[in-house]
Amino acid sequence: MDQKQTHWEHFFRDDSSNMLEDALPYLPPTLKKSAALYIKLHELQNIMEDFDDEDTLSACGLDQNNASLEMMLTAMRMRAPKETSKQIDQILQMMKMAKMYQSYQDFLQANPNANASPGNSSADSDMMAKLMPLFMSQSQPEKQEAANAPNSDLLNQINQILKK
């Protein structure tokens, strides 16, 4: 088939379904639809029987209650077309930057003496200018691809403004 089988799908499939799926292109046109429906119905039957089984859920990785939006986007990115994948990368980068900024804010709240002049906005921009390269390096693991990204000019301009 065209779609790559995910790591957990094989728990709800058996060898006969996989072999029948491999045979689909070679079946007469009148049997293809029936065989494809049989494969999916058999898979649905297995899901209904095994989905509530703790061992199966654990083996599939479907028992994770701590799944996050970041994990979901990363999983979706693997199957996304190239353009959508780039957009998901940008979202993930923004999420990482937001987390880092929140950590910075938490640090400042926990250590009020860390910011020498809390009312001085130039001190904040100096701190941001120093932290921006760190943000950029952590949010762009593939620097060569990021340089070709449509928003790279905007990010470079923001970085230059913060350095002034």
XYZ file of C-alpha atoms in Angstrom:
164
model
C 0.000 0.000 0.000
C 1.053 3.615 -0.416
C 0.876 4.626 3.239
C 3.575 3.426 5.549
C 2.250 1.242 8.366
C 2.683 2.935 11.738
C 4.444 1.249 14.625
C 1.209 0.320 16.426
C -0.923 -0.829 13.493
C 0.740 -4.234 13.376
C -0.795 -5.077 16.759
C -4.240 -5.070 15.163
C -3.221 -6.954 12.025
C -2.377 -10.586 11.456
C -0.265 -12.289 8.806
C -3.225 -13.274 6.648
C -4.436 -9.645 6.465
C -0.954 -8.429 5.582
C -0.568 -11.098 2.882
C -3.985 -10.285 1.445
C -3.076 -6.596 1.365
C 0.133 -7.425 -0.503
C -1.915 -9.442 -3.004
C -4.444 -6.628 -3.670
C -2.698 -5.214 -6.769
C -2.706 -8.663 -8.382
C -6.353 -9.550 -7.720
C -9.002 -9.203 -10.424
C -10.737 -5.800 -10.286
C -13.990 -7.411 -9.143
C -12.311 -8.824 -5.995
C -10.148 -5.839 -4.998
C -12.899 -3.894 -3.266
C -14.185 -6.932 -1.364
C -10.684 -7.916 -0.261
C -9.878 -4.367 0.892
C -13.131 -4.223 2.870
C -12.394 -7.612 4.432
C -8.934 -6.406 5.520
C -10.327 -3.276 7.159
C -13.260 -5.054 8.802
C -10.912 -7.688 10.215
C -8.649 -4.918 11.527
C -11.642 -3.128 13.111
C -12.733 -6.378 14.738
C -9.255 -6.806 16.238
C -9.282 -3.220 17.493
C -12.664 -3.736 19.175
C -11.434 -6.920 20.845
C -7.927 -5.827 21.855
C -8.116 -2.073 22.393
C -9.218 -2.350 26.029
C -6.514 -4.903 26.824
C -3.902 -3.163 29.014
C -1.021 -5.237 27.614
C -1.904 -4.336 24.026
C -2.329 -0.656 24.843
C 0.975 -0.583 26.665
C 2.797 -2.370 23.833
C 1.310 0.059 21.305
C 2.243 3.084 23.381
C -1.413 4.114 23.527
C -1.591 4.158 27.317
C 0.399 7.366 27.641
C -1.682 9.854 29.549
C 1.026 12.494 29.446
C 0.894 12.971 25.681
C 1.413 16.602 24.785
C 0.599 18.841 21.867
C 4.295 18.814 21.018
C 4.343 15.015 20.809
C 1.227 15.021 18.657
C 2.659 17.603 16.236
C 5.926 15.678 16.009
C 4.031 12.493 15.145
C 1.887 14.314 12.574
C 4.990 15.900 11.033
C 6.297 12.466 10.014
C 3.401 11.932 7.591
C 2.859 15.538 6.553
C 3.711 16.817 3.074
C 6.895 18.885 2.842
C 5.194 22.302 3.053
C 2.975 21.280 5.968
C 5.991 19.731 7.668
C 7.774 23.100 7.503
C 4.748 24.813 9.045
C 4.655 22.249 11.847
C 8.382 22.867 12.396
C 7.681 26.590 12.780
C 4.928 25.890 15.311
C 7.237 23.581 17.263
C 9.969 26.249 17.214
C 7.556 28.862 18.556
C 6.454 26.449 21.283
C 10.076 25.850 22.302
C 10.750 29.587 22.383
C 7.628 30.171 24.473
C 8.715 27.472 26.935
C 12.179 28.970 27.153
C 10.748 32.452 27.703
C 8.416 31.084 30.399
C 11.403 29.429 32.089
C 13.209 32.765 31.965
C 10.194 34.538 33.509
C 9.942 31.863 36.211
C 13.638 32.310 36.935
C 13.214 36.083 37.266
C 10.274 35.635 39.625
C 12.173 33.136 41.739
C 15.298 35.351 41.767
C 14.216 39.003 41.910
C 17.831 40.155 42.339
C 18.823 38.599 39.001
C 17.385 41.568 37.136
C 19.323 44.580 38.429
C 16.866 47.177 37.148
C 13.345 45.752 36.879
C 11.829 49.033 35.660
C 14.430 49.622 32.965
C 13.217 48.417 29.571
C 16.684 48.795 28.021
C 18.029 46.258 30.527
C 15.288 43.865 29.416
C 16.135 44.380 25.748
C 19.850 43.867 26.527
C 18.989 40.602 28.247
C 16.800 39.563 25.312
C 19.569 40.487 22.866
C 21.914 38.203 24.768
C 19.360 35.390 24.946
C 18.141 35.611 21.330
C 21.077 33.634 19.840
C 20.375 30.918 22.406
C 16.690 30.919 21.438
C 17.599 30.738 17.772
C 20.130 27.935 18.177
C 17.708 25.786 20.168
C 14.710 26.489 17.990
C 16.491 25.798 14.690
C 18.177 22.399 14.832
C 18.574 22.327 11.046
C 20.176 25.705 10.399
C 20.603 25.124 6.680
C 16.885 24.501 6.175
C 16.018 27.401 8.455
C 18.133 29.776 6.392
C 15.914 28.991 3.407
C 12.704 29.309 5.428
C 10.368 32.167 4.450
C 10.523 33.743 7.940
C 14.315 33.676 8.289
C 14.633 37.295 7.096
C 12.129 38.433 9.710
C 13.977 36.545 12.446
C 17.288 38.049 11.333
C 15.792 41.556 11.402
C 14.408 41.001 14.900
C 17.785 39.721 16.025
C 19.538 42.809 14.586
C 17.060 45.158 16.285
C 17.612 43.459 19.621
C 21.384 43.747 19.244
C 21.163 47.554 18.871
